[in-house]
PDB file of C-alpha atoms in Angstrom:
ATOM      1  CA  ARG A  22      75.756  90.012  85.732  1.00 39.00           C
ATOM      2  CA  PRO A  23      74.206  91.891  82.948  1.00 42.00           C
ATOM      3  CA  ARG A  24      75.841  89.591  80.191  1.00 43.00           C
ATOM      4  CA  ARG A  25      74.486  86.686  81.909  1.00 42.00           C
ATOM      5  CA  SER A  26      70.926  88.297  82.098  1.00 41.00           C
ATOM      6  CA  VAL A  27      70.765  89.223  78.764  1.00 40.00           C
ATOM      7  CA  ARG A  28      71.893  85.643  77.500  1.00 43.00           C
ATOM      8  CA  GLY A  29      69.136  84.168  79.944  1.00 51.00           C
ATOM      9  CA  ARG A  30      66.466  86.487  78.454  1.00 53.00           C
ATOM     10  CA  SER A  31      67.635  85.533  74.575  1.00 51.00           C
ATOM     11  CA  GLY A  32      67.747  82.063  75.602  1.00 54.00           C
ATOM     12  CA  THR A  33      64.099  82.564  76.943  1.00 62.00           C
ATOM     13  CA  LEU A  34      62.962  84.423  74.034  1.00 62.00           C
ATOM     14  CA  ARG A  35      64.357  81.590  71.655  1.00 54.00           C
ATOM     15  CA  SER A  36      62.558  78.893  73.474  1.00 59.00           C
ATOM     16  CA  LEU A  37      59.186  80.762  73.118  1.00 64.00           C
ATOM     17  CA  VAL A  38      59.579  81.532  69.965  1.00 54.00           C
ATOM     18  CA  PHE A  39      60.286  78.071  68.874  1.00 53.00           C
ATOM     19  CA  ARG A  40      57.386  76.655  70.747  1.00 61.00           C
ATOM     20  CA  ALA A  41      55.372  79.250  69.177  1.00 59.00           C
ATOM     21  CA  LEU A  42      56.276  78.356  65.558  1.00 53.00           C
ATOM     22  CA  GLN A  43      56.181  74.843  66.604  1.00 56.00           C
ATOM     23  CA  LEU A  44      52.455  75.349  67.404  1.00 60.00           C
ATOM     24  CA  GLU A  45      51.810  76.959  64.217  1.00 53.00           C
ATOM     25  CA  SER A  46      53.062  74.003  62.435  1.00 55.00           C
ATOM     26  CA  TRP A  47      50.937  71.745  63.938  1.00 58.00           C
ATOM     27  CA  ILE A  48      48.098  74.064  63.441  1.00 53.00           C
ATOM     28  CA  ASP A  49      48.793  74.337  60.136  1.00 52.00           C
ATOM     29  CA  ARG A  50      48.760  70.668  59.297  1.00 54.00           C
ATOM     30  CA  ALA A  51      45.707  69.617  61.218  1.00 54.00           C
ATOM     31  CA  THR A  52      43.542  72.796  60.647  1.00 43.00           C
ATOM     32  CA  TYR A  53      44.402  73.557  57.001  1.00 41.00           C
ATOM     33  CA  GLY A  54      44.463  70.059  55.619  1.00 47.00           C
ATOM     34  CA  ARG A  55      48.026  69.967  55.728  1.00 49.00           C
ATOM     35  CA  ALA A  56      47.934  66.493  57.705  1.00 53.00           C
ATOM     36  CA  PRO A  57      50.568  64.381  55.534  1.00 54.00           C
ATOM     37  CA  ARG A  58      50.669  61.228  54.236  1.00 79.00           C
ATOM     38  CA  ILE A  59      54.209  61.138  54.249  1.00 89.00           C
ATOM     39  CA  ALA A  60      56.135  63.004  57.079  1.00 92.00           C
ATOM     40  CA  VAL A  61      59.682  63.853  56.057  1.00 93.00           C
ATOM     41  CA  GLY A  62      62.792  65.005  58.421  1.00 93.00           C
ATOM     42  CA  TRP A  63      65.795  66.374  57.441  1.00 93.00           C
ATOM     43  CA  VAL A  64      68.996  66.104  59.598  1.00 92.00           C
ATOM     44  CA  THR A  65      72.079  68.507  58.845  1.00 89.00           C
ATOM     45  CA  ALA A  66      75.187  68.299  60.561  1.00 85.00           C
ATOM     46  CA  ASP A  67      74.283  70.558  63.359  1.00 82.00           C
ATOM     47  CA  THR A  68      70.512  69.051  63.743  1.00 80.00           C
ATOM     48  CA  LEU A  69      71.391  66.455  66.665  1.00 81.00           C
ATOM     49  CA  ARG A  70      73.305  69.587  68.706  1.00 77.00           C
ATOM     50  CA  HIS A  71      70.802  72.171  68.195  1.00 71.00           C
ATOM     51  CA  ARG A  72      67.031  72.234  68.626  1.00 64.00           C
ATOM     52  CA  PRO A  73      65.550  72.943  65.296  1.00 64.00           C
ATOM     53  CA  ILE A  74      62.919  74.890  63.841  1.00 66.00           C
ATOM     54  CA  PRO A  75      60.052  73.516  61.323  1.00 65.00           C
ATOM     55  CA  ILE A  76      61.395  74.555  57.987  1.00 65.00           C
ATOM     56  CA  GLN A  77      58.284  75.722  56.841  1.00 55.00           C
ATOM     57  CA  ARG A  78      58.923  78.607  59.407  1.00 60.00           C
ATOM     58  CA  LEU A  79      62.621  79.654  58.408  1.00 59.00           C
ATOM     59  CA  GLY A  80      63.319  82.504  56.345  1.00 58.00           C
ATOM     60  CA  ARG A  81      66.355  81.477  54.395  1.00 64.00           C
ATOM     61  CA  LEU A  82      68.533  78.848  55.377  1.00 75.00           C
ATOM     62  CA  GLU A  83      72.606  79.180  55.081  1.00 76.00           C
ATOM     63  CA  SER A  84      72.861  79.300  51.166  1.00 73.00           C
ATOM     64  CA  SER A  85      74.639  75.604  50.727  1.00 75.00           C
ATOM     65  CA  LEU A  86      71.665  74.384  53.214  1.00 80.00           C
ATOM     66  CA  GLU A  87      69.058  76.404  51.061  1.00 78.00           C
ATOM     67  CA  MET A  88      70.010  74.764  47.595  1.00 76.00           C
ATOM     68  CA  ARG A  89      69.959  71.139  48.855  1.00 81.00           C
ATOM     69  CA  ILE A  90      66.984  71.354  51.571  1.00 85.00           C
ATOM     70  CA  GLY A  91      64.979  74.831  51.610  1.00 82.00           C
ATOM     71  CA  ASN A  92      63.914  74.681  47.895  1.00 78.00           C
ATOM     72  CA  ASN A  93      62.712  71.013  48.080  1.00 81.00           C
ATOM     73  CA  ALA A  94      61.244  71.230  51.260  1.00 85.00           C
ATOM     74  CA  ARG A  95      59.054  74.531  50.584  1.00 81.00           C
ATOM     75  CA  ALA A  96      57.904  72.958  46.802  1.00 80.00           C
ATOM     76  CA  LEU A  97      57.177  69.654  48.393  1.00 82.00           C
ATOM     77  CA  ASN A  98      54.971  71.228  51.506  1.00 83.00           C
ATOM     78  CA  SER A  99      53.162  73.250  48.864  1.00 80.00           C
ATOM     79  CA  GLY A 100      52.566  71.159  46.491  1.00 75.00           C
ATOM     80  CA  GLU A 101      49.798  68.268  46.376  1.00 71.00           C
ATOM     81  CA  GLY A 102      51.678  65.118  47.102  1.00 70.00           C
ATOM     82  CA  GLY A 103      50.670  64.720  50.604  1.00 81.00           C
ATOM     83  CA  CYS A 104      53.975  65.213  51.763  1.00 86.00           C
ATOM     84  CA  TRP A 105      55.256  67.335  54.862  1.00 88.00           C
ATOM     85  CA  ASN A 106      58.900  68.109  55.149  1.00 89.00           C
ATOM     86  CA  GLU A 107      60.654  69.943  58.281  1.00 88.00           C
ATOM     87  CA  LEU A 108      63.964  69.979  60.383  1.00 88.00           C
ATOM     88  CA  TYR A 109      64.512  66.446  62.064  1.00 90.00           C
ATOM     89  CA  VAL A 110      63.195  66.899  65.440  1.00 87.00           C
ATOM     90  CA  PRO A 111      64.338  64.062  67.775  1.00 86.00           C
ATOM     91  CA  GLY A 112      61.546  61.917  69.177  1.00 83.00           C
ATOM     92  CA  ARG A 113      59.146  62.827  66.406  1.00 87.00           C
ATOM     93  CA  ARG A 114      57.955  60.039  64.258  1.00 90.00           C
ATOM     94  CA  TYR A 115      58.797  60.187  60.593  1.00 93.00           C
ATOM     95  CA  ASP A 116      58.422  58.133  57.711  1.00 95.00           C
ATOM     96  CA  ILE A 117      61.179  59.141  55.879  1.00 96.00           C
ATOM     97  CA  VAL A 118      64.408  61.177  57.439  1.00 96.00           C
ATOM     98  CA  VAL A 119      66.812  62.469  55.070  1.00 96.00           C
ATOM     99  CA  PHE A 120      70.487  63.193  56.534  1.00 96.00           C
ATOM    100  CA  PHE A 121      72.143  65.331  54.753  1.00 93.00           C
ATOM    101  CA  LYS A 122      76.062  65.538  54.903  1.00 91.00           C
ATOM    102  CA  ALA A 123      75.248  64.228  58.137  1.00 94.00           C
ATOM    103  CA  MET A 124      77.000  60.959  59.505  1.00 95.00           C
ATOM    104  CA  ASP A 125      79.055  60.774  62.504  1.00 94.00           C
ATOM    105  CA  SER A 126      78.500  58.149  65.000  1.00 94.00           C
ATOM    106  CA  SER A 127      75.551  60.134  66.537  1.00 94.00           C
ATOM    107  CA  CYS A 128      73.772  60.141  63.171  1.00 95.00           C
ATOM    108  CA  GLN A 129      74.191  56.575  62.511  1.00 96.00           C
ATOM    109  CA  THR A 130      72.846  55.758  65.812  1.00 95.00           C
ATOM    110  CA  GLU A 131      69.998  58.000  65.256  1.00 95.00           C
ATOM    111  CA  ALA A 132      69.420  56.207  61.944  1.00 96.00           C
ATOM    112  CA  GLN A 133      69.068  52.950  63.308  1.00 96.00           C
ATOM    113  CA  ARG A 134      66.695  54.090  65.894  1.00 95.00           C
ATOM    114  CA  ILE A 135      64.651  55.290  63.064  1.00 96.00           C
ATOM    115  CA  GLN A 136      64.712  52.402  60.873  1.00 96.00           C
ATOM    116  CA  GLU A 137      63.785  50.160  64.053  1.00 95.00           C
ATOM    117  CA  GLN A 138      60.711  52.407  64.436  1.00 93.00           C
ATOM    118  CA  GLY A 139      60.040  51.765  60.607  1.00 94.00           C
ATOM    119  CA  GLY A 140      61.175  54.744  59.215  1.00 95.00           C
ATOM    120  CA  LYS A 141      63.483  55.088  55.855  1.00 97.00           C
ATOM    121  CA  VAL A 142      66.590  56.521  55.935  1.00 98.00           C
ATOM    122  CA  ILE A 143      67.939  58.730  53.079  1.00 97.00           C
ATOM    123  CA  PHE A 144      71.699  59.563  53.026  1.00 97.00           C
ATOM    124  CA  GLU A 145      72.582  62.773  50.943  1.00 94.00           C
ATOM    125  CA  ALA A 146      76.422  62.275  50.405  1.00 93.00           C
ATOM    126  CA  ASN A 147      77.103  65.331  48.662  1.00 89.00           C
ATOM    127  CA  VAL A 148      80.672  65.525  49.148  1.00 91.00           C
ATOM    128  CA  ASN A 149      83.316  62.950  48.085  1.00 95.00           C
ATOM    129  CA  TYR A 150      84.496  61.325  51.306  1.00 95.00           C
ATOM    130  CA  PHE A 151      84.406  58.046  49.816  1.00 96.00           C
ATOM    131  CA  GLU A 152      87.794  58.748  48.174  1.00 95.00           C
ATOM    132  CA  SER A 153      91.089  60.051  48.865  1.00 94.00           C
ATOM    133  CA  TRP A 154      93.783  60.645  46.011  1.00 95.00           C
ATOM    134  CA  GLY A 155      95.507  63.456  44.125  1.00 94.00           C
ATOM    135  CA  GLU A 156      96.662  66.775  45.243  1.00 93.00           C
ATOM    136  CA  PHE A 157      94.521  69.097  47.309  1.00 92.00           C
ATOM    137  CA  PRO A 158      95.509  72.659  46.878  1.00 90.00           C
ATOM    138  CA  VAL A 159      92.766  74.167  48.986  1.00 90.00           C
ATOM    139  CA  ALA A 160      93.134  73.550  52.650  1.00 89.00           C
ATOM    140  CA  GLY A 161      90.591  71.332  54.172  1.00 89.00           C
ATOM    141  CA  THR A 162      89.048  69.034  51.406  1.00 91.00           C
ATOM    142  CA  ARG A 163      91.468  66.164  51.920  1.00 94.00           C
ATOM    143  CA  PRO A 164      88.878  63.709  53.592  1.00 95.00           C
ATOM    144  CA  THR A 165      90.176  62.100  56.704  1.00 95.00           C
ATOM    145  CA  PRO A 166      90.107  58.942  57.943  1.00 95.00           C
ATOM    146  CA  GLN A 167      87.199  59.389  60.137  1.00 96.00           C
ATOM    147  CA  GLN A 168      85.231  60.996  57.275  1.00 95.00           C
ATOM    148  CA  GLN A 169      85.978  58.115  55.321  1.00 96.00           C
ATOM    149  CA  ASN A 170      84.857  55.618  58.067  1.00 96.00           C
ATOM    150  CA  ASP A 171      81.722  57.725  58.596  1.00 96.00           C
ATOM    151  CA  VAL A 172      80.465  58.086  54.910  1.00 96.00           C
ATOM    152  CA  LEU A 173      81.142  54.290  54.328  1.00 96.00           C
ATOM    153  CA  GLY A 174      79.082  53.159  57.438  1.00 96.00           C
ATOM    154  CA  MET A 175      76.191  55.728  56.825  1.00 97.00           C
ATOM    155  CA  SER A 176      76.084  54.820  53.286  1.00 97.00           C
ATOM    156  CA  GLN A 177      75.744  50.905  54.100  1.00 96.00           C
ATOM    157  CA  LEU A 178      73.295  51.779  56.994  1.00 97.00           C
ATOM    158  CA  ALA A 179      71.152  53.927  54.751  1.00 97.00           C
ATOM    159  CA  ASP A 180      68.065  52.547  52.725  1.00 97.00           C
ATOM    160  CA  HIS A 181      69.356  54.940  49.757  1.00 97.00           C
ATOM    161  CA  VAL A 182      71.922  57.454  48.887  1.00 97.00           C
ATOM    162  CA  VAL A 183      71.699  60.452  46.887  1.00 96.00           C
ATOM    163  CA  ALA A 184      74.443  62.007  45.166  1.00 94.00           C
ATOM    164  CA  ASP A 185      74.607  65.416  43.629  1.00 89.00           C
ATOM    165  CA  SER A 186      76.945  64.456  40.858  1.00 92.00           C
ATOM    166  CA  SER A 187      77.236  61.770  38.581  1.00 93.00           C
ATOM    167  CA  TYR A 188      80.705  60.797  39.744  1.00 94.00           C
ATOM    168  CA  LEU A 189      79.747  60.803  43.265  1.00 95.00           C
ATOM    169  CA  ALA A 190      76.786  58.571  42.324  1.00 96.00           C
ATOM    170  CA  SER A 191      79.322  55.698  40.637  1.00 96.00           C
ATOM    171  CA  VAL A 192      81.799  56.143  43.712  1.00 95.00           C
ATOM    172  CA  ALA A 193      78.810  55.550  46.283  1.00 96.00           C
ATOM    173  CA  GLN A 194      77.345  52.607  44.456  1.00 95.00           C
ATOM    174  CA  PRO A 195      79.652  49.733  45.852  1.00 95.00           C
ATOM    175  CA  SER A 196      78.564  50.570  49.224  1.00 93.00           C
ATOM    176  CA  ALA A 197      75.019  51.500  49.230  1.00 94.00           C
ATOM    177  CA  LYS A 198      72.187  49.743  49.019  1.00 94.00           C
ATOM    178  CA  GLY A 199      70.835  51.946  46.102  1.00 95.00           C
ATOM    179  CA  VAL A 200      71.940  55.317  44.749  1.00 97.00           C
ATOM    180  CA  THR A 201      70.209  57.925  42.591  1.00 96.00           C
ATOM    181  CA  TRP A 202      71.887  61.042  41.199  1.00 94.00           C
ATOM    182  CA  ILE A 203      69.901  64.483  41.635  1.00 89.00           C
ATOM    183  CA  PRO A 204      71.532  67.192  40.588  1.00 84.00           C
ATOM    184  CA  ASP A 205      71.765  70.724  42.625  1.00 80.00           C
ATOM    185  CA  ASN A 206      68.633  72.683  41.855  1.00 77.00           C
ATOM    186  CA  VAL A 207      67.999  76.391  41.512  1.00 79.00           C
ATOM    187  CA  GLY A 208      65.230  77.859  43.460  1.00 72.00           C
ATOM    188  CA  TRP A 209      63.442  79.517  40.254  1.00 71.00           C
ATOM    189  CA  PRO A 210      61.683  82.486  42.289  1.00 71.00           C
ATOM    190  CA  PHE A 211      65.234  84.017  43.079  1.00 72.00           C
ATOM    191  CA  TRP A 212      67.316  83.549  39.880  1.00 77.00           C
ATOM    192  CA  GLN A 213      64.929  84.917  37.349  1.00 75.00           C
ATOM    193  CA  TRP A 214      66.432  88.247  36.761  1.00 74.00           C
ATOM    194  CA  ARG A 215      66.722  89.330  33.120  1.00 77.00           C
ATOM    195  CA  ARG A 216      70.161  90.003  31.951  1.00 76.00           C
ATOM    196  CA  LEU A 217      70.746  93.694  31.266  1.00 74.00           C
ATOM    197  CA  HIS A 218      72.460  94.389  27.913  1.00 76.00           C
ATOM    198  CA  ARG A 219      74.093  97.326  28.399  1.00 77.00           C
ATOM    199  CA  SER A 220      77.394  98.441  26.824  1.00 79.00           C
ATOM    200  CA  HIS A 221      80.501  98.710  29.428  1.00 81.00           C
ATOM    201  CA  PRO A 222      84.084  99.418  28.668  1.00 85.00           C
ATOM    202  CA  ARG A 223      85.382  96.389  30.535  1.00 88.00           C
ATOM    203  CA  LEU A 224      84.416  92.922  30.591  1.00 91.00           C
ATOM    204  CA  ARG A 225      82.513  92.619  33.762  1.00 93.00           C
ATOM    205  CA  LEU A 226      83.492  89.112  35.026  1.00 94.00           C
ATOM    206  CA  ILE A 227      82.103  87.441  38.424  1.00 95.00           C
ATOM    207  CA  TRP A 228      83.181  84.687  40.782  1.00 95.00           C
ATOM    208  CA  CYS A 229      81.086  83.383  43.496  1.00 93.00           C
ATOM    209  CA  GLY A 230      81.590  80.565  46.274  1.00 91.00           C
ATOM    210  CA  ILE A 231      83.031  80.363  50.093  1.00 90.00           C
ATOM    211  CA  ALA A 232      86.037  82.258  50.507  1.00 93.00           C
ATOM    212  CA  GLN A 233      88.390  79.124  51.102  1.00 91.00           C
ATOM    213  CA  LYS A 234      87.357  78.096  47.375  1.00 92.00           C
ATOM    214  CA  ALA A 235      88.623  81.186  45.605  1.00 93.00           C
ATOM    215  CA  LYS A 236      92.044  79.760  45.648  1.00 93.00           C
ATOM    216  CA  HIS A 237      91.136  78.100  42.482  1.00 93.00           C
ATOM    217  CA  LEU A 238      91.223  81.640  40.984  1.00 94.00           C
ATOM    218  CA  GLU A 239      95.097  81.339  40.882  1.00 92.00           C
ATOM    219  CA  VAL A 240      94.440  79.300  37.630  1.00 91.00           C
ATOM    220  CA  LEU A 241      93.036  82.125  35.852  1.00 91.00           C
ATOM    221  CA  MET A 242      95.379  84.922  37.400  1.00 91.00           C
ATOM    222  CA  PRO A 243      97.832  84.782  34.057  1.00 91.00           C
ATOM    223  CA  ALA A 244      95.176  85.387  31.435  1.00 90.00           C
ATOM    224  CA  LEU A 245      93.622  88.014  33.650  1.00 89.00           C
ATOM    225  CA  GLN A 246      97.016  89.742  33.554  1.00 87.00           C
ATOM    226  CA  ARG A 247      97.547  89.438  29.844  1.00 86.00           C
ATOM    227  CA  PHE A 248      93.841  90.436  29.129  1.00 82.00           C
ATOM    228  CA  GLY A 249      93.953  93.966  30.319  1.00 79.00           C
ATOM    229  CA  HIS A 250      90.161  95.080  29.760  1.00 88.00           C
ATOM    230  CA  ALA A 251      88.367  93.091  32.134  1.00 91.00           C
ATOM    231  CA  ASP A 252      87.227  93.775  35.969  1.00 93.00           C
ATOM    232  CA  LEU A 253      86.058  90.852  38.437  1.00 95.00           C
ATOM    233  CA  THR A 254      83.510  90.972  41.224  1.00 96.00           C
ATOM    234  CA  ILE A 255      83.901  88.159  43.871  1.00 96.00           C
ATOM    235  CA  VAL A 256      81.053  87.385  45.995  1.00 96.00           C
ATOM    236  CA  SER A 257      81.534  85.116  49.074  1.00 93.00           C
ATOM    237  CA  ASP A 258      81.151  84.892  52.578  1.00 91.00           C
ATOM    238  CA  ARG A 259      84.218  86.717  53.582  1.00 93.00           C
ATOM    239  CA  PRO A 260      86.969  88.358  51.808  1.00 95.00           C
ATOM    240  CA  PRO A 261      89.558  85.594  50.497  1.00 94.00           C
ATOM    241  CA  GLU A 262      93.124  85.518  50.862  1.00 93.00           C
ATOM    242  CA  ILE A 263      93.647  85.854  47.198  1.00 94.00           C
ATOM    243  CA  LEU A 264      92.148  89.255  46.906  1.00 93.00           C
ATOM    244  CA  ARG A 265      95.209  91.075  47.228  1.00 92.00           C
ATOM    245  CA  SER A 266      97.120  88.817  44.787  1.00 93.00           C
ATOM    246  CA  LEU A 267      94.403  89.359  42.169  1.00 93.00           C
ATOM    247  CA  GLU A 268      94.186  93.275  42.967  1.00 92.00           C
ATOM    248  CA  ARG A 269      97.450  93.707  41.749  1.00 91.00           C
ATOM    249  CA  VAL A 270      96.642  92.153  37.901  1.00 92.00           C
ATOM    250  CA  VAL A 271      92.843  93.121  37.729  1.00 93.00           C
ATOM    251  CA  PRO A 272      90.155  95.502  39.101  1.00 93.00           C
ATOM    252  CA  VAL A 273      88.659  93.587  41.856  1.00 95.00           C
ATOM    253  CA  ARG A 274      85.566  94.517  44.172  1.00 95.00           C
ATOM    254  CA  PHE A 275      84.408  92.251  46.727  1.00 97.00           C
ATOM    255  CA  ILE A 276      80.815  91.801  47.642  1.00 96.00           C
ATOM    256  CA  ARG A 277      79.079  89.863  50.832  1.00 94.00           C
ATOM    257  CA  TYR A 278      77.237  87.015  49.422  1.00 90.00           C
ATOM    258  CA  SER A 279      73.162  87.063  49.664  1.00 85.00           C
ATOM    259  CA  GLU A 280      71.130  85.088  47.317  1.00 83.00           C
ATOM    260  CA  VAL A 281      69.171  88.076  46.196  1.00 84.00           C
ATOM    261  CA  ARG A 282      72.177  90.621  46.016  1.00 90.00           C
ATOM    262  CA  TYR A 283      73.987  87.530  43.807  1.00 91.00           C
ATOM    263  CA  ALA A 284      70.917  87.139  41.447  1.00 89.00           C
ATOM    264  CA  ARG A 285      71.128  91.001  40.831  1.00 90.00           C
ATOM    265  CA  LEU A 286      74.774  91.069  40.306  1.00 92.00           C
ATOM    266  CA  LEU A 287      74.291  88.052  37.674  1.00 90.00           C
ATOM    267  CA  SER A 288      72.081  90.096  35.621  1.00 88.00           C
ATOM    268  CA  ARG A 289      74.883  93.010  35.438  1.00 88.00           C
ATOM    269  CA  SER A 290      77.806  90.705  34.627  1.00 91.00           C
ATOM    270  CA  ASP A 291      79.027  89.417  31.467  1.00 90.00           C
ATOM    271  CA  ALA A 292      80.509  86.218  32.269  1.00 91.00           C
ATOM    272  CA  ILE A 293      80.763  83.710  35.065  1.00 91.00           C
ATOM    273  CA  ILE A 294      84.322  82.312  35.834  1.00 91.00           C
ATOM    274  CA  SER A 295      84.258  79.051  37.458  1.00 90.00           C
ATOM    275  CA  PRO A 296      87.697  77.698  37.413  1.00 90.00           C
ATOM    276  CA  LYS A 297      88.615  74.349  39.014  1.00 88.00           C
ATOM    277  CA  PHE A 298      91.744  72.515  40.328  1.00 88.00           C
ATOM    278  CA  SER A 299      90.547  69.425  38.907  1.00 88.00           C
ATOM    279  CA  THR A 300      93.169  67.063  40.522  1.00 90.00           C
ATOM    280  CA  SER A 301      91.736  65.310  43.644  1.00 93.00           C
ATOM    281  CA  SER A 302      88.825  63.260  44.195  1.00 94.00           C
ATOM    282  CA  TYR A 303      86.865  66.238  46.295  1.00 92.00           C
ATOM    283  CA  GLU A 304      87.238  68.244  43.431  1.00 91.00           C
ATOM    284  CA  ILE A 305      86.236  66.495  40.478  1.00 91.00           C
ATOM    285  CA  ALA A 306      82.711  64.912  42.399  1.00 91.00           C
ATOM    286  CA  HIS A 307      81.502  68.657  42.588  1.00 87.00           C
ATOM    287  CA  THR A 308      78.625  69.695  40.650  1.00 84.00           C
ATOM    288  CA  GLU A 309      77.969  72.176  38.051  1.00 82.00           C
ATOM    289  CA  TYR A 310      75.505  74.593  40.177  1.00 83.00           C
ATOM    290  CA  LYS A 311      77.520  77.822  40.041  1.00 82.00           C
ATOM    291  CA  ILE A 312      77.197  77.576  36.121  1.00 83.00           C
ATOM    292  CA  THR A 313      73.618  76.835  36.627  1.00 83.00           C
ATOM    293  CA  LEU A 314      72.666  79.968  38.340  1.00 83.00           C
ATOM    294  CA  GLY A 315      74.437  81.610  35.647  1.00 81.00           C
ATOM    295  CA  MET A 316      71.975  80.325  33.261  1.00 81.00           C
ATOM    296  CA  ALA A 317      69.046  80.677  35.124  1.00 80.00           C
TER     297      ALA A 317
END
């Protein structure tokens, strides 16, 4: 009973917070001259299953959504282009709706409904589910037949497709009405730490990514073992399985990812390592985002 009552209060509180934030969003647009000429809604894989909060009122999105949605949406909202971006609210009228790697049957049905109401649909493919060739050493990266069907269906339905690598754009082209390549962007305010040039007895290497993708580090293990005077920082959502194997060849420390924390760590590191098994359709279509962050 206590657990049910706590969840009940929590659910009520979330509902009240959501309504308050929605009201603030509407007041902002009506009172402070933010009424948009173009209303843009962003759909993620979970949007149609969960009640979203307007993007302008979110603190930080999950990292993969932040670099593809958050940076762009906040920049467009604060600019003078007459454009308002928010996470998609079903039933609300939008001029443009962007489906970010959201492509299942419910998304396709919603996209058709948007088009019937006169809205434009953009599909941001983001990952190469179009093809399935090569070796897939990282578990879960081989596209399923359902994913391949969904990506083709959404690409054919959308008014335009966005790809985040030139390779992915070329693959999407045959099944889409139009394709634009837009590389992953860097949210500049969070990545402008200055490099700290200090002497250090060991070469400080750093790798960042989701734990599942740390398997790519197997490529570098022989070189790390021969090198002898380096240490490695792994920044991820959780300790990866390969961590113990790496500890046998090089001093390793694990740091849990946050955008600000990683930016600081980069300023104190000597080199980013970003090995890749370029052996499959999934891997070869990815972007240079990890390297771009270090350059920033």
